[in-house]
Coordinates of C-alpha atoms and ligand atoms in Angstrom, one line a residue:
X183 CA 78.3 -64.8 31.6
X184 CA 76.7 -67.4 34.5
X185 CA 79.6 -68.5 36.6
X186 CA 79.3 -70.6 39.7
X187 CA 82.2 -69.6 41.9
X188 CA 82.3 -73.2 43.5
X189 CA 82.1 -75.4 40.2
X190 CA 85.3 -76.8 38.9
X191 CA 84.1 -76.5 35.0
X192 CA 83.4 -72.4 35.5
X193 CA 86.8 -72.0 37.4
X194 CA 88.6 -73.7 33.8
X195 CA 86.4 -71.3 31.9
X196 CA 87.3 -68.1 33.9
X197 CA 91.0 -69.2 33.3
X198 CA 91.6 -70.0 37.4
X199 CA 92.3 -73.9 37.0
X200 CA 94.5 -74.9 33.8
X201 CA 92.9 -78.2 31.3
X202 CA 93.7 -78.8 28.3
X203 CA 91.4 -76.7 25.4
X204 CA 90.9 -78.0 22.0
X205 CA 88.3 -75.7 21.3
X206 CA 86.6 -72.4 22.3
X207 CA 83.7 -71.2 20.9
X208 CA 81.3 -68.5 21.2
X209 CA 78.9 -70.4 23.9
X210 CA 81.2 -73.8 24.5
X211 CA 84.3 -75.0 25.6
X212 CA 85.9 -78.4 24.7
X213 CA 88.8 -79.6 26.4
X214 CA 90.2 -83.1 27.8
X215 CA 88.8 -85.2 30.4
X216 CA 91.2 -85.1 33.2
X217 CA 90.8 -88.8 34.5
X218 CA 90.1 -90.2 31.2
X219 CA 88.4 -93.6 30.4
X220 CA 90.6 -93.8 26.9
X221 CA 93.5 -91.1 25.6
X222 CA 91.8 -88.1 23.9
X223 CA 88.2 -88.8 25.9
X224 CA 86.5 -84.8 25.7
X225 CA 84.4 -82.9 27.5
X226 CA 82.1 -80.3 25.7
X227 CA 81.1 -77.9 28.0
X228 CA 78.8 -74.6 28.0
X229 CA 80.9 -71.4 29.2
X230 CA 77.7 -70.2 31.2
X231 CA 76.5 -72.3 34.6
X232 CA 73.6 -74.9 33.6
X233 CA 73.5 -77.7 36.0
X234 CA 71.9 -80.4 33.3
X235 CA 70.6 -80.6 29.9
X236 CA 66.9 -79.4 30.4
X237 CA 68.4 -76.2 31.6
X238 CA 70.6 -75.8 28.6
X239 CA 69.0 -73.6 25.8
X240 CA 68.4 -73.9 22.8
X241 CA 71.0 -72.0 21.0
X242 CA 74.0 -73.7 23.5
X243 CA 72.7 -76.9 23.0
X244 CA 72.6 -75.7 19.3
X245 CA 76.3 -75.5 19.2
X246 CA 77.1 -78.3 21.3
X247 CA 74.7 -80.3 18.8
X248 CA 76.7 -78.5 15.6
X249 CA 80.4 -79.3 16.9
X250 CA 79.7 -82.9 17.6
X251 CA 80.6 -84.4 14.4
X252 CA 83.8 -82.5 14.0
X253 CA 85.1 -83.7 17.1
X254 CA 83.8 -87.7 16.5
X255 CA 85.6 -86.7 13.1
X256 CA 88.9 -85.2 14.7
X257 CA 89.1 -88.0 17.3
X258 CA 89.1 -90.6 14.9
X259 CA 91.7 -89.6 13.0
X260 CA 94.0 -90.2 16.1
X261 CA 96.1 -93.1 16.4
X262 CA 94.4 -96.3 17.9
X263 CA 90.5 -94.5 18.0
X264 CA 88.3 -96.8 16.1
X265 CA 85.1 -95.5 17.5
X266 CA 83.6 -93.1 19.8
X267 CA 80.7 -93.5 22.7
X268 CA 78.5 -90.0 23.0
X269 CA 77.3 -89.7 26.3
X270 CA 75.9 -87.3 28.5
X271 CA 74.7 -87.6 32.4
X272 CA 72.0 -86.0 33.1
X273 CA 71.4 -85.6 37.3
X274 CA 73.2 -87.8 39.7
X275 CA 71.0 -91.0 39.2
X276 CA 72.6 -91.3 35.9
X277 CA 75.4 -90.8 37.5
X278 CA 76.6 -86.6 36.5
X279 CA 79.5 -85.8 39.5
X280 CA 80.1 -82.2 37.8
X281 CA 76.7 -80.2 38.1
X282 CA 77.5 -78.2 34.8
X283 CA 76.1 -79.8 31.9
X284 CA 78.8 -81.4 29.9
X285 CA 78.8 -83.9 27.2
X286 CA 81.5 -87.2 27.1
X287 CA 83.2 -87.9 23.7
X288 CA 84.8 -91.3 24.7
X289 CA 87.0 -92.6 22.1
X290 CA 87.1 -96.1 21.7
X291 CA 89.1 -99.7 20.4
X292 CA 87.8 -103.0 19.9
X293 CA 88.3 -105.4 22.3
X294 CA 89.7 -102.7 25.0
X295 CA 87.5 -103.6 28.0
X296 CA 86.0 -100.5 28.6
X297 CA 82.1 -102.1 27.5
X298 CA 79.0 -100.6 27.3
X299 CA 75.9 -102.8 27.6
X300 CA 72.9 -102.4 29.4
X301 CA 70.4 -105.1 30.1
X302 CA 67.5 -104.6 27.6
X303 CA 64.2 -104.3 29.8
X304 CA 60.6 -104.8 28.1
X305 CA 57.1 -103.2 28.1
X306 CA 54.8 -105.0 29.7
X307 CA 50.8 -104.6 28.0
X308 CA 50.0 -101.1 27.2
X309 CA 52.9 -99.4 28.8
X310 CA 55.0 -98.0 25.9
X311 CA 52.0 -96.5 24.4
X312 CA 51.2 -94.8 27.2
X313 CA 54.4 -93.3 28.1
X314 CA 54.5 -92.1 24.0
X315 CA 51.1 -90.6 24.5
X316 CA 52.8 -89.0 27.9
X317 CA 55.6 -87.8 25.8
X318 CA 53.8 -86.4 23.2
X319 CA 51.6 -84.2 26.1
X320 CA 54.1 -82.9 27.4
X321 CA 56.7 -82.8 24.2
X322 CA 53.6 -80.7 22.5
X323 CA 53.1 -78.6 25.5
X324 CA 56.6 -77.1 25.5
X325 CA 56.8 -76.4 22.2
X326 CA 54.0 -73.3 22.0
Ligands
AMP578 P1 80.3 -86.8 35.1 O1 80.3 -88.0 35.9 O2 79.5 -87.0 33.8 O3 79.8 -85.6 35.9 O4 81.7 -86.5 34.6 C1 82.5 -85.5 35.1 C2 83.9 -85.6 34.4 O5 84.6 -84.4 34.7 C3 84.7 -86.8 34.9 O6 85.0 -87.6 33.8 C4 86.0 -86.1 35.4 O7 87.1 -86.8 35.2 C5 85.9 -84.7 34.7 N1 86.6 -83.7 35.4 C6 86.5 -83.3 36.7 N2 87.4 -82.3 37.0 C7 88.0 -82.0 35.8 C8 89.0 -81.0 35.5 N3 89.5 -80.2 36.4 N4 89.4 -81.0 34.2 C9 88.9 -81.9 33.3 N5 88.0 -82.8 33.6 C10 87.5 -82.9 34.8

């Protein structure tokens, strides 16, 4: 297994610093955020070291993809969840403090304050079709 001596999520994985586990798996961990932004917020974490999600592979990203809906499903059977924000950040201008890749299952209420809107930009002339084509280069270039 990839550890990083120095990052707080390997530590929890390598059984040096206690959290709260809901779920091991062969590749992933999932335990409770420790300052969370509702009750029962989750992290889902990989056991090896990747610092963001384009270094994740496949088959970890795989079962991070696969236990997704369970948890949504889990967490909103709890008391007082009536919906839950998905949300991963990905490098520090998006604003990722932990440098191991981890995905946020933030459970949510109506009207509890926490928010989550962005203001809506828009494409000026031709530039959304030429960041698609962009995409598509490079999208088809990593796939052979
Ligand atoms: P991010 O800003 O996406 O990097 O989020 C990192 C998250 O890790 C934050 O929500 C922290 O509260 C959480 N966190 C940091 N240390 C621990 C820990 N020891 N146990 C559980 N969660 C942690």
């Amino acid at each position: 297994m990839a550890r990083d001596p120095d990052c707080v999520f390997c530590r929890i994985i390598d059984g040096k610093i206690s959290a709260h586990v809901v779920h091991s798996g062969p590749r992933i961990l999932v335990m409770l955020d420790i300052g969370p932004l509702a009750p029962g917020h989750l992290l889902v974490v990989p056991k090896d070291h990747y610092k963001s999600m384009h270094e994740t592979p496949d088959d970890v990203a795989a079962e991070i993809g696969a236990a997704l809906p369970r948890l949504v499903a889990a967490l909103l059977k709890l008391p007082q969840i009536a919906g839950v924000n998905v949300l991963q950040n990905n490098g520090r201008a998006a604003g990722q403090e932990v440098e191991h890749m981890h995905v946020h299952l933030i459970p949510r209420a109506l009207d509890d304050g926490l928010g989550y809107r962005w203001r809506a930009g828009k494409y000026a002339g031709d530039e959304a079709e030429s960041i698609r084509r962009r995409l598509v280069e490079l999208l088809e270039g990593s796939s052979g």
